[in-house]
Backbone as CSV, one residue per row, in Angstrom:
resi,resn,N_x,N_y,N_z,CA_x,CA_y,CA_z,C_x,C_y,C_z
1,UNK,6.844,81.813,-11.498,6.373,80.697,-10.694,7.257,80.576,-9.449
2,UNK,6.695,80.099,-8.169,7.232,80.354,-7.058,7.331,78.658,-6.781
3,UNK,8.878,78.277,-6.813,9.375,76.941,-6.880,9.563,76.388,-5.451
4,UNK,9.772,77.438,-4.313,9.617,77.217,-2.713,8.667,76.356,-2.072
5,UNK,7.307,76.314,-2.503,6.595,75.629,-1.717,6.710,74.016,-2.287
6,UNK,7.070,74.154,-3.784,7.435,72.863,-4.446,8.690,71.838,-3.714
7,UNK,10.029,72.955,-3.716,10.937,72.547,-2.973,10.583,71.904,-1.295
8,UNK,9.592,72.621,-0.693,9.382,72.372,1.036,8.807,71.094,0.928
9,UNK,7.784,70.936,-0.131,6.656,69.713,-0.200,7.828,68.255,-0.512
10,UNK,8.330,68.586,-1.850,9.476,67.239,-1.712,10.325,66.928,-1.339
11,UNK,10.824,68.402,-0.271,12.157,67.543,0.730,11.473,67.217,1.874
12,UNK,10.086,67.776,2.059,9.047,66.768,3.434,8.977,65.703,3.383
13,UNK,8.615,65.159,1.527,7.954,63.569,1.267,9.009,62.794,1.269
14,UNK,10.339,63.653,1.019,11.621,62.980,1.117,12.170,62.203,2.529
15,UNK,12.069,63.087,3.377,11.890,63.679,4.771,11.127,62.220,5.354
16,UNK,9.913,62.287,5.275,8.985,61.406,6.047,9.344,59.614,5.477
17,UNK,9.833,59.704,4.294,9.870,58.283,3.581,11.130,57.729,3.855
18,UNK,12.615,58.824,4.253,13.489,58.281,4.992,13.548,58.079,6.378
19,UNK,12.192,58.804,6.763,12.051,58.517,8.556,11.466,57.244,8.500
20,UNK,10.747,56.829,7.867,9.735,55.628,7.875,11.066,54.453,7.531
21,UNK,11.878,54.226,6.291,13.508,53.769,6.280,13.828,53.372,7.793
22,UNK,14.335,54.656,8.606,15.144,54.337,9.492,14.586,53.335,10.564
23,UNK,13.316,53.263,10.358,12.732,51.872,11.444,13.191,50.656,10.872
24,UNK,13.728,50.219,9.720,13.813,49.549,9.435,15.260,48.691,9.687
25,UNK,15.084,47.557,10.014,16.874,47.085,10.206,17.963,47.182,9.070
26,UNK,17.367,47.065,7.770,18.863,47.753,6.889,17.961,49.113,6.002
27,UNK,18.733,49.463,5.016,18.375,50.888,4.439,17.569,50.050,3.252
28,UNK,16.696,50.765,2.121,15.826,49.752,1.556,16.640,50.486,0.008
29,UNK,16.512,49.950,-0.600,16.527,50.426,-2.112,15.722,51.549,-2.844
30,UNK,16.317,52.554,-3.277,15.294,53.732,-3.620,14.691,53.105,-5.326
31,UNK,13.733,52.677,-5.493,13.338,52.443,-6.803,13.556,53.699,-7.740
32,UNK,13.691,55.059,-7.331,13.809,55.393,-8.929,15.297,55.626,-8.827
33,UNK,16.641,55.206,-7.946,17.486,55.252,-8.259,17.984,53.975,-7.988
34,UNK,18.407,52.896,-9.134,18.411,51.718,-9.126,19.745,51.267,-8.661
35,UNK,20.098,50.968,-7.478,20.777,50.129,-6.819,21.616,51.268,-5.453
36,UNK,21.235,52.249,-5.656,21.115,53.180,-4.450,20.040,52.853,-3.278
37,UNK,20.541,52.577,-2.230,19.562,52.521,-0.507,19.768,53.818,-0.394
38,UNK,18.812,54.194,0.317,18.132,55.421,1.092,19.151,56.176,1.582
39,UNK,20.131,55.153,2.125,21.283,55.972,3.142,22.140,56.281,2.439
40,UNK,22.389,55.969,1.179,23.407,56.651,0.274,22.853,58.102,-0.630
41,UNK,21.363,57.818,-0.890,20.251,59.209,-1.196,20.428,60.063,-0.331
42,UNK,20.254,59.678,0.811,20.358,60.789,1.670,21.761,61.589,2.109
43,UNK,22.808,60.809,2.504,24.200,61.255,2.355,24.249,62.659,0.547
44,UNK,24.163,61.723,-0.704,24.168,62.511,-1.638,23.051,64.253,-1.769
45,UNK,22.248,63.882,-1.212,21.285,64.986,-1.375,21.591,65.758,0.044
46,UNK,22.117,65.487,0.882,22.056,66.313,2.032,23.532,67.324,1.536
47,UNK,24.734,66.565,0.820,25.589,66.495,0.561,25.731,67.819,-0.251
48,UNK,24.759,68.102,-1.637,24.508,68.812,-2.769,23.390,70.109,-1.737
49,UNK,22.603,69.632,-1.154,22.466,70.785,-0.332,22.856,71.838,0.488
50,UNK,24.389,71.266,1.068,24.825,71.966,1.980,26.061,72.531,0.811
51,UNK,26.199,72.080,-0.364,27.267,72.671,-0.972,26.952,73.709,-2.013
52,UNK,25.304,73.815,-1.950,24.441,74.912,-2.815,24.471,76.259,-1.753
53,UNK,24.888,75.540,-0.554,24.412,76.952,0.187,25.741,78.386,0.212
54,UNK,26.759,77.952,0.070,27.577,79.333,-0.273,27.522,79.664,-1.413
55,UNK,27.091,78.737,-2.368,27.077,79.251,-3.561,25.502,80.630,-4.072
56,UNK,24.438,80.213,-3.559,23.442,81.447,-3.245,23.984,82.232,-2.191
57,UNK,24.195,81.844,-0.895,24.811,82.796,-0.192,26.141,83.857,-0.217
58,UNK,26.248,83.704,-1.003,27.786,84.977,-1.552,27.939,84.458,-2.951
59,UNK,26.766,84.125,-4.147,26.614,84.665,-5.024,27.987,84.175,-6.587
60,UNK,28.177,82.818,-5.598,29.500,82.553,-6.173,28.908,81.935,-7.569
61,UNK,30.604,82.607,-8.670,30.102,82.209,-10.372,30.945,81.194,-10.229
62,UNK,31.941,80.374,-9.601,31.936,79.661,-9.915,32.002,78.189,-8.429
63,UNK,32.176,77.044,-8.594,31.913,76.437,-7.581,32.433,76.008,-6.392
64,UNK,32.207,76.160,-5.369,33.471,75.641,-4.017,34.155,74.561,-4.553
65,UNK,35.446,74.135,-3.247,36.141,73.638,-3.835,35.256,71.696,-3.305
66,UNK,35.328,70.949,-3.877,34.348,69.950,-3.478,35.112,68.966,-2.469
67,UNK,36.685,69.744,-2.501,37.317,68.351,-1.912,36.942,68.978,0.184
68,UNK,36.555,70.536,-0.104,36.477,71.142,1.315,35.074,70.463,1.972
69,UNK,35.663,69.524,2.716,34.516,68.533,3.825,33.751,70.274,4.826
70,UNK,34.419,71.248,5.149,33.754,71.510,5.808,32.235,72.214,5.187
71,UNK,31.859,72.128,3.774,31.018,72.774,3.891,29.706,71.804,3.853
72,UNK,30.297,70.335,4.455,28.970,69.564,4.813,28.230,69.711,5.807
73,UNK,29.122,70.522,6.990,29.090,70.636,8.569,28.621,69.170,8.821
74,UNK,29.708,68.673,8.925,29.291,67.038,9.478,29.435,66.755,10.987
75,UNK,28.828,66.276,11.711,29.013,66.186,13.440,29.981,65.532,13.815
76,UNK,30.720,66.108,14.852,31.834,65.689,14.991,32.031,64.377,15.184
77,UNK,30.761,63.907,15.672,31.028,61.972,15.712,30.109,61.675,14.665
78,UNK,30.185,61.100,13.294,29.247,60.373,12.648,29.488,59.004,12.482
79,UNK,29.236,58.190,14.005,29.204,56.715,14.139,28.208,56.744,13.425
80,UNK,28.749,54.784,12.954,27.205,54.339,12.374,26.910,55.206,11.096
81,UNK,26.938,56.344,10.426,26.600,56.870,9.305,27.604,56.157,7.913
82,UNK,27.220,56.193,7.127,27.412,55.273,5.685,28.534,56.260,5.400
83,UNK,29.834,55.373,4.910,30.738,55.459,4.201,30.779,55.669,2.679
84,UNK,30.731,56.931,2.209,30.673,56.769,0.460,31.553,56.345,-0.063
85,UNK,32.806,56.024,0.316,33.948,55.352,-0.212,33.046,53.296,-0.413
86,UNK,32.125,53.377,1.013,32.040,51.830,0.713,30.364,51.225,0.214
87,UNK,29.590,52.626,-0.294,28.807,52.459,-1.355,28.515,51.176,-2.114
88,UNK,27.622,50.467,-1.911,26.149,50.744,-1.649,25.774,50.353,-0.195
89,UNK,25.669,51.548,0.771,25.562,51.348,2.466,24.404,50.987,2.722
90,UNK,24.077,49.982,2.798,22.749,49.253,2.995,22.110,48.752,4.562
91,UNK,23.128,49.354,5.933,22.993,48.817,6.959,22.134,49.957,7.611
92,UNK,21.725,49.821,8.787,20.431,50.580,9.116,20.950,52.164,9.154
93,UNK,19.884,52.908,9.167,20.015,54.023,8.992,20.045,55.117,10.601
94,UNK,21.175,56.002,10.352,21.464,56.040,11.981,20.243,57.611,11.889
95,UNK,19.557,57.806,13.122,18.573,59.037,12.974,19.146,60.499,12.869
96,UNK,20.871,60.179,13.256,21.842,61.895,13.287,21.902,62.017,11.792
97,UNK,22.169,61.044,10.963,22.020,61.223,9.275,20.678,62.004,8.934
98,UNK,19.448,61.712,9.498,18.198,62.353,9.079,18.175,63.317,9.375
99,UNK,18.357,63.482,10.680,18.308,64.962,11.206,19.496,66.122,10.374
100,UNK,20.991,65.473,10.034,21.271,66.322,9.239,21.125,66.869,7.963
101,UNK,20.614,65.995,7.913,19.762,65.977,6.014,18.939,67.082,6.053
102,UNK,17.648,67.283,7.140,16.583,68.000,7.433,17.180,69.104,7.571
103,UNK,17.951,69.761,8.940,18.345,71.290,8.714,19.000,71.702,7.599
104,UNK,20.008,70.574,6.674,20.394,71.108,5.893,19.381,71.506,4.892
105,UNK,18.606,70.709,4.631,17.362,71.095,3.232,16.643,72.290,4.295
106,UNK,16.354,72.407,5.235,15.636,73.443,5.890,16.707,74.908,5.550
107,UNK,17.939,74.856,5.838,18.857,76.271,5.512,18.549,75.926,3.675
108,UNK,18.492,75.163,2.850,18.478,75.661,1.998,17.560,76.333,1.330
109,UNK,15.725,75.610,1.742,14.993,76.047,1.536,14.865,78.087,1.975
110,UNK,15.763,78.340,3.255,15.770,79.231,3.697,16.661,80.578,2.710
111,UNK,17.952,79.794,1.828,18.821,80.564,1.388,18.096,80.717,0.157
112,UNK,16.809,79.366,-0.293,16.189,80.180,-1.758,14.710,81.066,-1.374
113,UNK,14.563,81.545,-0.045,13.432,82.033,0.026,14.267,83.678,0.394
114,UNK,15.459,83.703,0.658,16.110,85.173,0.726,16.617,85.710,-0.439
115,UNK,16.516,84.638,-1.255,16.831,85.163,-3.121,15.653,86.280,-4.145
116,UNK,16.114,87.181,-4.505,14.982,87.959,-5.078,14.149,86.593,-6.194
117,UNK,13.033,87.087,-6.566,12.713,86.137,-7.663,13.202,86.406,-8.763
């Protein structure tokens, strides 16, 4: 079974439902993760995405080191983006958070479509 187009479809619906979020003046509550806002979902999942990617990409058995920030590639200014130290970040959602969320799920979708099946 080919899990790629599965993966593209729910980091889109993911994708479009935190763009629709960021109009909003604070971050909203994700109902199936109960007392998590959007902007802390998205920090976590952009987070686990960008730290899956050396691990398919050079095949590693066991896991980076988690305390190494650089393999979030975070922009050198992330004003305004949510603090996980001060969890649950509920204030509006800045659009450089979305956008990094997106290429990152976009390279990952990319690093599981260069994987043999």
């Amino acid at each position: 079974m080919d899990h790629l187009p599965h993966f593209r479809r729910e980091i889109e619906g993911f994708r479009a439902a935190a763009a629709r979020a960021a109009t909003m003046p604070t971050a909203p509550l994700v109902p199936s993760c109960p007392g998590w806002p959007i902007a802390d979902l998205i920090m976590h999942l952009g987070g686990v995405h960008r730290f899956l990617l050396p691990v398919l990409r050079s095949s590693l058995t066991t896991p980076p080191d988690p305390s190494d920030l650089s393999l979030l590639d975070l922009p050198a200014d992330p004003s305004g983006w949510p603090d996980p130290a001060d969890a649950p970040n509920e204030g509006p959602l800045p659009a450089s958070l979305l956008d990094w969320f997106t290429i990152g799920a976009a390279r990952l979708a990319d690093a599981f479509a260069s994987l043999p099946a």
